[in-house]
Short mmCIF file of C-alpha atoms (C1' of nucleotides) in Angstrom, two decimals:
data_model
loop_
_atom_site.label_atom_id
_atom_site.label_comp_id
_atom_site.label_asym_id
_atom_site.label_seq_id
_atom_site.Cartn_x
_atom_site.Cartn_y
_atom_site.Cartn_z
CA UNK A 158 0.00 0.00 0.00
CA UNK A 159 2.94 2.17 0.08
CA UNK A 160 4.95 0.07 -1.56
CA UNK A 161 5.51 -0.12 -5.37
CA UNK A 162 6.13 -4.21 -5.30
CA UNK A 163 3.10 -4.82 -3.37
CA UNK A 164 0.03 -4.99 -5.56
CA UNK A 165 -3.49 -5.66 -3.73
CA UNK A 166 -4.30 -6.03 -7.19
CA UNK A 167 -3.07 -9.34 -7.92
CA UNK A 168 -4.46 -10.71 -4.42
CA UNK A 169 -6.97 -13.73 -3.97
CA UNK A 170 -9.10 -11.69 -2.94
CA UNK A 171 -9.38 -8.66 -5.54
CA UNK A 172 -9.80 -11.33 -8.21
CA UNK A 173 -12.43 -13.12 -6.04
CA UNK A 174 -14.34 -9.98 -5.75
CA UNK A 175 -14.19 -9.25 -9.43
CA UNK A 176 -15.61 -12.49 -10.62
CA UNK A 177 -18.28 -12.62 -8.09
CA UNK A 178 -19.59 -9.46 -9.41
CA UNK A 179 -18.94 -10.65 -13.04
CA UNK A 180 -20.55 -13.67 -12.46
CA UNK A 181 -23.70 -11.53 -10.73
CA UNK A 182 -23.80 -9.22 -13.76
CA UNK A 183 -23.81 -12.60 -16.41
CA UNK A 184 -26.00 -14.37 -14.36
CA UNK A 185 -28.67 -11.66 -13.42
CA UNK A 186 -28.20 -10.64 -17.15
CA UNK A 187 -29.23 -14.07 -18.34
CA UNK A 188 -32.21 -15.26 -15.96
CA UNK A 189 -33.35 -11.46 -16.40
CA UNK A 190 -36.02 -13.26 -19.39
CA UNK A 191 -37.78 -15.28 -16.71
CA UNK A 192 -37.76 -12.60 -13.69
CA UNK A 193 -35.19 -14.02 -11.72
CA UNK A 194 -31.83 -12.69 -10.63
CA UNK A 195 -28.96 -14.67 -9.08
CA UNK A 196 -29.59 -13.15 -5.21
CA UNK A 197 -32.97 -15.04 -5.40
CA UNK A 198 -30.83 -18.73 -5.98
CA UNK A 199 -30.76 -19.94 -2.50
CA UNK A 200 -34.92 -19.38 -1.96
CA UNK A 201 -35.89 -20.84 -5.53
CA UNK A 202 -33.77 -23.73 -4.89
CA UNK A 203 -35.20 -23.57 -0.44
CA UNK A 204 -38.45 -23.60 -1.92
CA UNK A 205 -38.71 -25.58 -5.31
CA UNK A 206 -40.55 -28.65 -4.12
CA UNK A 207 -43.37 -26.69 -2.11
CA UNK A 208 -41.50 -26.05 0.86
CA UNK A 209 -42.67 -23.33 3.06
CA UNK A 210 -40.08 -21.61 5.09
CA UNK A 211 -39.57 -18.56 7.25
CA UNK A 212 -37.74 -15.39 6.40
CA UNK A 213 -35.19 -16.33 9.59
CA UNK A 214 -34.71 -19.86 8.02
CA UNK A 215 -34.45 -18.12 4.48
CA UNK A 216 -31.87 -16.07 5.67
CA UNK A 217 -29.85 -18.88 7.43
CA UNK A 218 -29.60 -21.00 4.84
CA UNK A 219 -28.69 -18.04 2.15
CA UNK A 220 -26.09 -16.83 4.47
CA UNK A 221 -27.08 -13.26 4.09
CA UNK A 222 -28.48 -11.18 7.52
CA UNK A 223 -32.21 -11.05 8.47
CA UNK A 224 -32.66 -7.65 6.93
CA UNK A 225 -31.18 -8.48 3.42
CA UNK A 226 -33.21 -11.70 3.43
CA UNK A 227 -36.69 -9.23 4.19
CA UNK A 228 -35.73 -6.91 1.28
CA UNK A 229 -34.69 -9.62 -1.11
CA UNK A 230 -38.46 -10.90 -0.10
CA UNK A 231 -40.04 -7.86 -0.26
CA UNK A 232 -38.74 -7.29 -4.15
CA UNK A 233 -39.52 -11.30 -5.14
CA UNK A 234 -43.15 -10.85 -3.50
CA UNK A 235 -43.67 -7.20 -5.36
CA UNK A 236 -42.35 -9.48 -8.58
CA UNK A 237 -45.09 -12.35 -7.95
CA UNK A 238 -42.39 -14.96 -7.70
CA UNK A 239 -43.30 -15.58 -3.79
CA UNK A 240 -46.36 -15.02 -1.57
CA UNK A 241 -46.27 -15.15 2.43
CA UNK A 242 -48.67 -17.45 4.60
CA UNK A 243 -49.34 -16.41 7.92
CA UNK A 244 -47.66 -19.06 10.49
CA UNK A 245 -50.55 -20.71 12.39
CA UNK A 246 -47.69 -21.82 15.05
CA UNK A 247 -46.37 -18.43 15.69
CA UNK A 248 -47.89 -14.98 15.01
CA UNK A 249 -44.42 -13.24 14.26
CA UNK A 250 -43.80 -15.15 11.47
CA UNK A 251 -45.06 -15.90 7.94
CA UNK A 252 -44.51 -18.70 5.87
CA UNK A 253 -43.14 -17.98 1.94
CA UNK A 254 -43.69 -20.35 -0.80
CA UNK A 255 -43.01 -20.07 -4.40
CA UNK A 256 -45.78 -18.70 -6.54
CA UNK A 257 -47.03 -21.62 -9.38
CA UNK A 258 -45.42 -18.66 -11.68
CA UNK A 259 -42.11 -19.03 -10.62
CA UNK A 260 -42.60 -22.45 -9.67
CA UNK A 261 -42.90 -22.94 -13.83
CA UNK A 262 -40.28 -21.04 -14.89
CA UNK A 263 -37.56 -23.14 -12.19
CA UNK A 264 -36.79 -25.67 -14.97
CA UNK A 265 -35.64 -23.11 -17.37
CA UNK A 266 -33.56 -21.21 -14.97
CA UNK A 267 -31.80 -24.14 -13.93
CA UNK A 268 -30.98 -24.75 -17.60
CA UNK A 269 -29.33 -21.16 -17.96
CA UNK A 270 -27.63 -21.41 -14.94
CA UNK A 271 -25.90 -24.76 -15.72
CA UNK A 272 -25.27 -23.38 -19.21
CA UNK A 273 -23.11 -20.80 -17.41
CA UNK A 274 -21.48 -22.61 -15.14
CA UNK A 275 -20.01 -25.06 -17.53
CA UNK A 276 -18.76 -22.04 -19.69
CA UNK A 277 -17.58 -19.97 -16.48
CA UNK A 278 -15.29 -22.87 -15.64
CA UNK A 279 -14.42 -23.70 -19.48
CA UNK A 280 -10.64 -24.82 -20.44
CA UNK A 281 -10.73 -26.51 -16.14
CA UNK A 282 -10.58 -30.20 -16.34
CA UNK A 283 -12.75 -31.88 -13.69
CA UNK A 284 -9.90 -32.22 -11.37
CA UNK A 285 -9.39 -28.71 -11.54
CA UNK A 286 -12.19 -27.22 -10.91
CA UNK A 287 -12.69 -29.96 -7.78
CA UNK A 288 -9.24 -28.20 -6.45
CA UNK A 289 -10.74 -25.07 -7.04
CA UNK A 290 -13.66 -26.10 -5.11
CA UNK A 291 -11.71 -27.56 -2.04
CA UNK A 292 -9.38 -24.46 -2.11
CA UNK A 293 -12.61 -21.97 -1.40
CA UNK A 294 -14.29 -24.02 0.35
CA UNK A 295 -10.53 -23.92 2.85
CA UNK A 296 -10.25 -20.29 2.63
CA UNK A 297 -14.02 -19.75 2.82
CA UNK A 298 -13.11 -21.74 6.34
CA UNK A 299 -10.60 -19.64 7.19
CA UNK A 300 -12.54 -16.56 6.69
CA UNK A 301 -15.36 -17.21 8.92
CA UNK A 302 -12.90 -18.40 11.49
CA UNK A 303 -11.54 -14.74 11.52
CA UNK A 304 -14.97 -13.63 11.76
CA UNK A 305 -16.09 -15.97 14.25
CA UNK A 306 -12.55 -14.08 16.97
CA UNK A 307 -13.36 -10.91 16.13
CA UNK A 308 -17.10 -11.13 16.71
CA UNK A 309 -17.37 -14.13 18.93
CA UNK B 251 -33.12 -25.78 -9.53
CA UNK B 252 -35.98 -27.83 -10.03
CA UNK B 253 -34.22 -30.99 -8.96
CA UNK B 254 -33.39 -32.37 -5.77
CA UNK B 255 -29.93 -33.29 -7.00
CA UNK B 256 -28.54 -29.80 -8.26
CA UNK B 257 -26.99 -27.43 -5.59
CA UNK B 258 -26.10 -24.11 -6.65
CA UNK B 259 -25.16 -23.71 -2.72
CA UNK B 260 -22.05 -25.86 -3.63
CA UNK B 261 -20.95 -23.84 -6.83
CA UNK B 262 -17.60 -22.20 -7.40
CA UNK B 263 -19.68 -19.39 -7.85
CA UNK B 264 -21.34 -19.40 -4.82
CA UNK B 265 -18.21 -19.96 -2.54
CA UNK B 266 -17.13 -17.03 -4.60
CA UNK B 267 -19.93 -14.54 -3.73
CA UNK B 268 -19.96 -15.76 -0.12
CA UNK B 269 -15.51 -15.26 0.06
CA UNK B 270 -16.24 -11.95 -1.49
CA UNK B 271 -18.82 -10.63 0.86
CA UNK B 272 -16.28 -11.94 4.14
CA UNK B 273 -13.66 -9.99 2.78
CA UNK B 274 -15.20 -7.23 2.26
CA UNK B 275 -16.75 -6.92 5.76
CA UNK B 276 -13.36 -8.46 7.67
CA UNK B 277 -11.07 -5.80 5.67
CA UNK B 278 -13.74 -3.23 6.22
CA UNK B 279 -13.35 -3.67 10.18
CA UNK B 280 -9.98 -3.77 10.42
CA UNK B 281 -9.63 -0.94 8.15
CA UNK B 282 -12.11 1.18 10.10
CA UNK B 283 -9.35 3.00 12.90
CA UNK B 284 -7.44 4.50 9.87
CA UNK B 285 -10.96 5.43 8.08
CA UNK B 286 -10.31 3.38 4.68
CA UNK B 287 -12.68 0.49 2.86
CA UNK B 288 -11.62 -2.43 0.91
CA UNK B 289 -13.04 -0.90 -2.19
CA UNK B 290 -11.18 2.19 -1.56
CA UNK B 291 -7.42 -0.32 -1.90
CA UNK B 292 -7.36 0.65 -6.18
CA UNK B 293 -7.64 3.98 -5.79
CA UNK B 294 -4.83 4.20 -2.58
CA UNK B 295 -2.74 2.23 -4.43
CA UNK B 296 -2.96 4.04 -7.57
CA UNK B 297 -2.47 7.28 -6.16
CA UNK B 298 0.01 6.12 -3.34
CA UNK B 299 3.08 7.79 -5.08
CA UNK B 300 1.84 11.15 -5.29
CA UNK B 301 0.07 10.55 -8.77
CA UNK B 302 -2.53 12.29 -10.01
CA UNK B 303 -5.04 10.75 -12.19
CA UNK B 304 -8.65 11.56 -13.44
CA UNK B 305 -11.84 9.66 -12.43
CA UNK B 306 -11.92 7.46 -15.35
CA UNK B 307 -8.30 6.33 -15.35
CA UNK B 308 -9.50 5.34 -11.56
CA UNK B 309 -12.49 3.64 -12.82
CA UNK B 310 -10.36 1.61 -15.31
CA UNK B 311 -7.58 0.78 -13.52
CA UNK B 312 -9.72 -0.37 -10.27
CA UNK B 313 -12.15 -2.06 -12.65
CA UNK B 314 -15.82 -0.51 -12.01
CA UNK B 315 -17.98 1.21 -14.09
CA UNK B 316 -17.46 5.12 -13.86
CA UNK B 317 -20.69 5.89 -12.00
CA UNK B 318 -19.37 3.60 -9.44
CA UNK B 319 -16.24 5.73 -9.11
CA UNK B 320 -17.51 8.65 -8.77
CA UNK B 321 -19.67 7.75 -5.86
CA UNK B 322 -16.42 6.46 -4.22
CA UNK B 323 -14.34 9.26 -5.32
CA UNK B 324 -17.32 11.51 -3.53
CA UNK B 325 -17.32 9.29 -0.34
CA UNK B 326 -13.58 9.48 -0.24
CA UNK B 327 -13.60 13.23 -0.59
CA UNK B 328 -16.23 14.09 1.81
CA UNK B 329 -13.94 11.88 4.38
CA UNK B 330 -10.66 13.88 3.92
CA UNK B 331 -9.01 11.17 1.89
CA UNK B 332 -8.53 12.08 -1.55
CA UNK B 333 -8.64 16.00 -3.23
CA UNK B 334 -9.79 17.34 -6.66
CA UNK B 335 -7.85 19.74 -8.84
CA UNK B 336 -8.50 21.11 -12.32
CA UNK B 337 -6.81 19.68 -14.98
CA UNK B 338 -5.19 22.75 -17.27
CA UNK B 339 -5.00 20.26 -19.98
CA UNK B 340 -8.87 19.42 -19.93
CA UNK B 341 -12.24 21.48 -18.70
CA UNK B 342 -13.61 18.13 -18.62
CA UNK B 343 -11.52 16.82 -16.21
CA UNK B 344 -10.22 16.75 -12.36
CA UNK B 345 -7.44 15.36 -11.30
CA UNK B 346 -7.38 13.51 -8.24
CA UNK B 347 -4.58 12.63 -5.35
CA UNK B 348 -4.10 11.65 -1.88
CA UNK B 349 -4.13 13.83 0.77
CA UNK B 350 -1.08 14.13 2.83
CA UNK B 351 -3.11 12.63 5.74
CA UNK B 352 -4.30 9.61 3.71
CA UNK B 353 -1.05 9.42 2.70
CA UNK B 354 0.33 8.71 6.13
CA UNK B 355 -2.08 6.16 6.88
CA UNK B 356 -1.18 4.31 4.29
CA UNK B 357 1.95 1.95 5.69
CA UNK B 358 -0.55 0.75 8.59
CA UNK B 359 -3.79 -0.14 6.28
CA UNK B 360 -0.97 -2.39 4.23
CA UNK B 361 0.43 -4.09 7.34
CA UNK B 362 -3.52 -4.49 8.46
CA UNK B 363 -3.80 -5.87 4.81
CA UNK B 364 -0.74 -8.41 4.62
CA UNK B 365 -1.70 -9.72 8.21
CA UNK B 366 -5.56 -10.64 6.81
CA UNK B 367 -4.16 -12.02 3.80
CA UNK B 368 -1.94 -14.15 5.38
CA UNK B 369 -4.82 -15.18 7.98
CA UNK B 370 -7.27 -15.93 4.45
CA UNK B 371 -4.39 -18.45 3.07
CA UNK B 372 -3.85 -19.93 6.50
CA UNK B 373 -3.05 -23.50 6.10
CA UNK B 374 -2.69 -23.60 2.40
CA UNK B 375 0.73 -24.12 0.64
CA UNK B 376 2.59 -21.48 -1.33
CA UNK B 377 2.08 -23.34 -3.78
CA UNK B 378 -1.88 -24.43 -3.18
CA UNK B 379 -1.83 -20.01 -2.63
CA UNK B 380 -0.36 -19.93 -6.43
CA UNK B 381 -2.79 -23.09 -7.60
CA UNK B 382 -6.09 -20.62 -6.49
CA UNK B 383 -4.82 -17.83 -7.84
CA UNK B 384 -4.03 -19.19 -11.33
CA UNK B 385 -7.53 -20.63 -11.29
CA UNK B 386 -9.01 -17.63 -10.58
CA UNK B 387 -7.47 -15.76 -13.26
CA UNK B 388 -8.55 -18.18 -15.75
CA UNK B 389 -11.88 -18.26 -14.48
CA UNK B 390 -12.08 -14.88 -14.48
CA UNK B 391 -10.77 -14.63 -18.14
CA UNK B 392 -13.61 -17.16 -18.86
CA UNK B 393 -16.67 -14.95 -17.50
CA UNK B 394 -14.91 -11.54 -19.18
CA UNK B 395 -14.85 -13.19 -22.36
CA UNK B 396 -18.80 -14.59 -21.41
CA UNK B 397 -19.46 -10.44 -21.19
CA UNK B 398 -17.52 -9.71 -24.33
CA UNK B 399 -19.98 -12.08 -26.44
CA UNK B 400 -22.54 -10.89 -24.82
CA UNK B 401 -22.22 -6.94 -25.43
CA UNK B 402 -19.19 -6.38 -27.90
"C1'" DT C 194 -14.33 25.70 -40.06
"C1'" DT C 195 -18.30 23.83 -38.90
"C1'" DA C 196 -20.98 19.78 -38.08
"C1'" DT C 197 -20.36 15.31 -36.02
"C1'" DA C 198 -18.38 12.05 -33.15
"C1'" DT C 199 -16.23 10.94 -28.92
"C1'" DT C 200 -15.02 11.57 -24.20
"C1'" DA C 201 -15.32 13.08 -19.10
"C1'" DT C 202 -18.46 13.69 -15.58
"C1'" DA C 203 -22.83 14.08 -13.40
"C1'" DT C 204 -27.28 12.37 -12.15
"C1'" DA C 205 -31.27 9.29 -11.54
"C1'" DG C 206 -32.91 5.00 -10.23
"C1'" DG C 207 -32.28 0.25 -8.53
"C1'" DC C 208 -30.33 -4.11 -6.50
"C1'" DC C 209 -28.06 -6.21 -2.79
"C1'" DC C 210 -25.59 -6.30 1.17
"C1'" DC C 211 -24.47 -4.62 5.99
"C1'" DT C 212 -25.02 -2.77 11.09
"C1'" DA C 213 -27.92 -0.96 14.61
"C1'" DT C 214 -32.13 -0.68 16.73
"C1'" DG C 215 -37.13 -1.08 17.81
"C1'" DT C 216 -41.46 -3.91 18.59
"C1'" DA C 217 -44.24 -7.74 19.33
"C1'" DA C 218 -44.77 -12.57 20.35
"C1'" DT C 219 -43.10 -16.66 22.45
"C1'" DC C 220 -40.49 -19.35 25.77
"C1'" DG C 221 -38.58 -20.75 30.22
"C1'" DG C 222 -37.77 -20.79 34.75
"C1'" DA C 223 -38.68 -19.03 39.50
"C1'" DT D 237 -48.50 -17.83 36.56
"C1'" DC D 238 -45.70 -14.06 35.61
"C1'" DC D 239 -41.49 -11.82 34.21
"C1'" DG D 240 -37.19 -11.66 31.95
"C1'" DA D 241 -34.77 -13.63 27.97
"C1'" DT D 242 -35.07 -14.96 23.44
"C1'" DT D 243 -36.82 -14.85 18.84
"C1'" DA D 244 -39.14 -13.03 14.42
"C1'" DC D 245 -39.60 -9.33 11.89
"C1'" DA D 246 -39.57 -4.34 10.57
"C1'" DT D 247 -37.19 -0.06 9.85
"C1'" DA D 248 -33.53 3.41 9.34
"C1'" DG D 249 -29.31 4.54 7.32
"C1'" DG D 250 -25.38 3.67 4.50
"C1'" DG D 251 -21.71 1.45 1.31
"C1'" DG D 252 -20.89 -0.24 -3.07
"C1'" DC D 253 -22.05 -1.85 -7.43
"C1'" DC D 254 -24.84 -1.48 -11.83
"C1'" DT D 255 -27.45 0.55 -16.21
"C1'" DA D 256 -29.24 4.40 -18.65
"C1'" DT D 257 -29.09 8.98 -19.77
"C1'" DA D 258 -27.84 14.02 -19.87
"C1'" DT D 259 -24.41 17.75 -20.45
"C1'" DA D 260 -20.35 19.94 -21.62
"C1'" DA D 261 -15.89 19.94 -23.72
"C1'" DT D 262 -12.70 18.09 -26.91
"C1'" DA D 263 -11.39 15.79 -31.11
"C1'" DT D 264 -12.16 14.71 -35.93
"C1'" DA D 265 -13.53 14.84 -40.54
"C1'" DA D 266 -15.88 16.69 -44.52
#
DNA sequence: TTATATTATATAGGCCCCTATGTAATCGGA
DNA sequence: TCCGATTACATAGGGGCCTATATAATATAA
């Protein structure tokens, strides 16, 4: 940083940032013809088969914190790809399902997104892209670890 | 997405998104006492020598679109760290440069830097570290040439 | 030299993520 | 049973990225 050999640049991380927000930009361009948009990919895939789940369990299981989970909600609900059930079990919360809308258009996403995949990781033989694969899911790992001391 | 087989959960580009987002809010905290931002690290290091350069050579060299810049650019400005002056060669045109006080700060936010990286790589090889990154770059290669087909 | 690109910024509008905080309902133990 | 802790959600405020579009200045070509 002030230091003309040291490049940030050329860091795991600056190229990890650029290609997730190439690979948002692709992806959101692409599923853009059905409605969809790759922040919605962990509650289509929560919710394919009927399940009904709650905004907390949403948000666990895309990683993201309550309050980005309600918005993301809020924008697929004003979009008619989910609707929200009231929770006989507990007032607080609401249930959200898949609309049959969205529900129809899951096969075709899936096809797009596959389609991408293969060409995002195109030239990698299998073995590579399962080292890739290990290696993020180790620094991934090592990432929430720091989180996990500096927040305990 | 419409099967129970298919996980986009366990995509590279998943574990990409999720590394990104870490990073970004680790570097963020540590870099909070000296009053940078990870997405600020382009622009420091562009400018770190005393170099002035406009907002779109920023934009191009950090790689984000020039609306993007300039909202950083105005962010970094309204918090002391960068300053604006008229380029004599061009109306059009500022050009932009470090403060003295940014400049200072600088040594400590790439020590805080180093230290994280090392922590993010913790356990993997110098050579595993140089395995990732030359997957990433051809990865990345892969979805810039996916945008290039798409809009030429 | 004048009309036509091209280029540098600015601005508007939106998505997606975060932290911090407030409110209401539920749970658990004294 | 009742009260304090926990939990579910909503809201406020902001960073950071994007596309689309407007405006002014510069460059280029007929």
């Amino acid at each position: 940083m002030a230091d003309a050999e040291w490049s940030p640049m050329r860091t795991p991380g600056h190229y990890i940032s650029r290609i997730a927000r190439a690979f948002a930009r692709i992806g959101d361009m692409r599923l853009r013809e059905l409605g969809f948009a790759t922040a919605q990919l962990p509650v289509l895939t929560a919710l394919k088969d009927g399940a009904r789940l709650s905004q907390t369990e949403l948000a666990r299981w895309a990683k993201v914190e309550q309050p980005s989970m309600a918005q993301l909600l809020a924008r697929m609900e004003r979009d008619g790809i989910i609707r929200r059930e009231p929770d006989p079990r507990d007032r607080r919360s609401s249930l959200i399902a898949l609309t049959d809308d969205a529900r129809a258009k899951l096969p075709a996403g899936r096809a797009i997104l596959e389609a991408g995949n293969r060409e995002a990781m195109h030239g990698l033989s299998d073995e590579e892209v399962a080292t890739l694969i290990s290696l993020l899911q180790r620094v991934l790992a090592n990432a929430e670890e720091m989180e996990r001391r500096a927040a305990p």
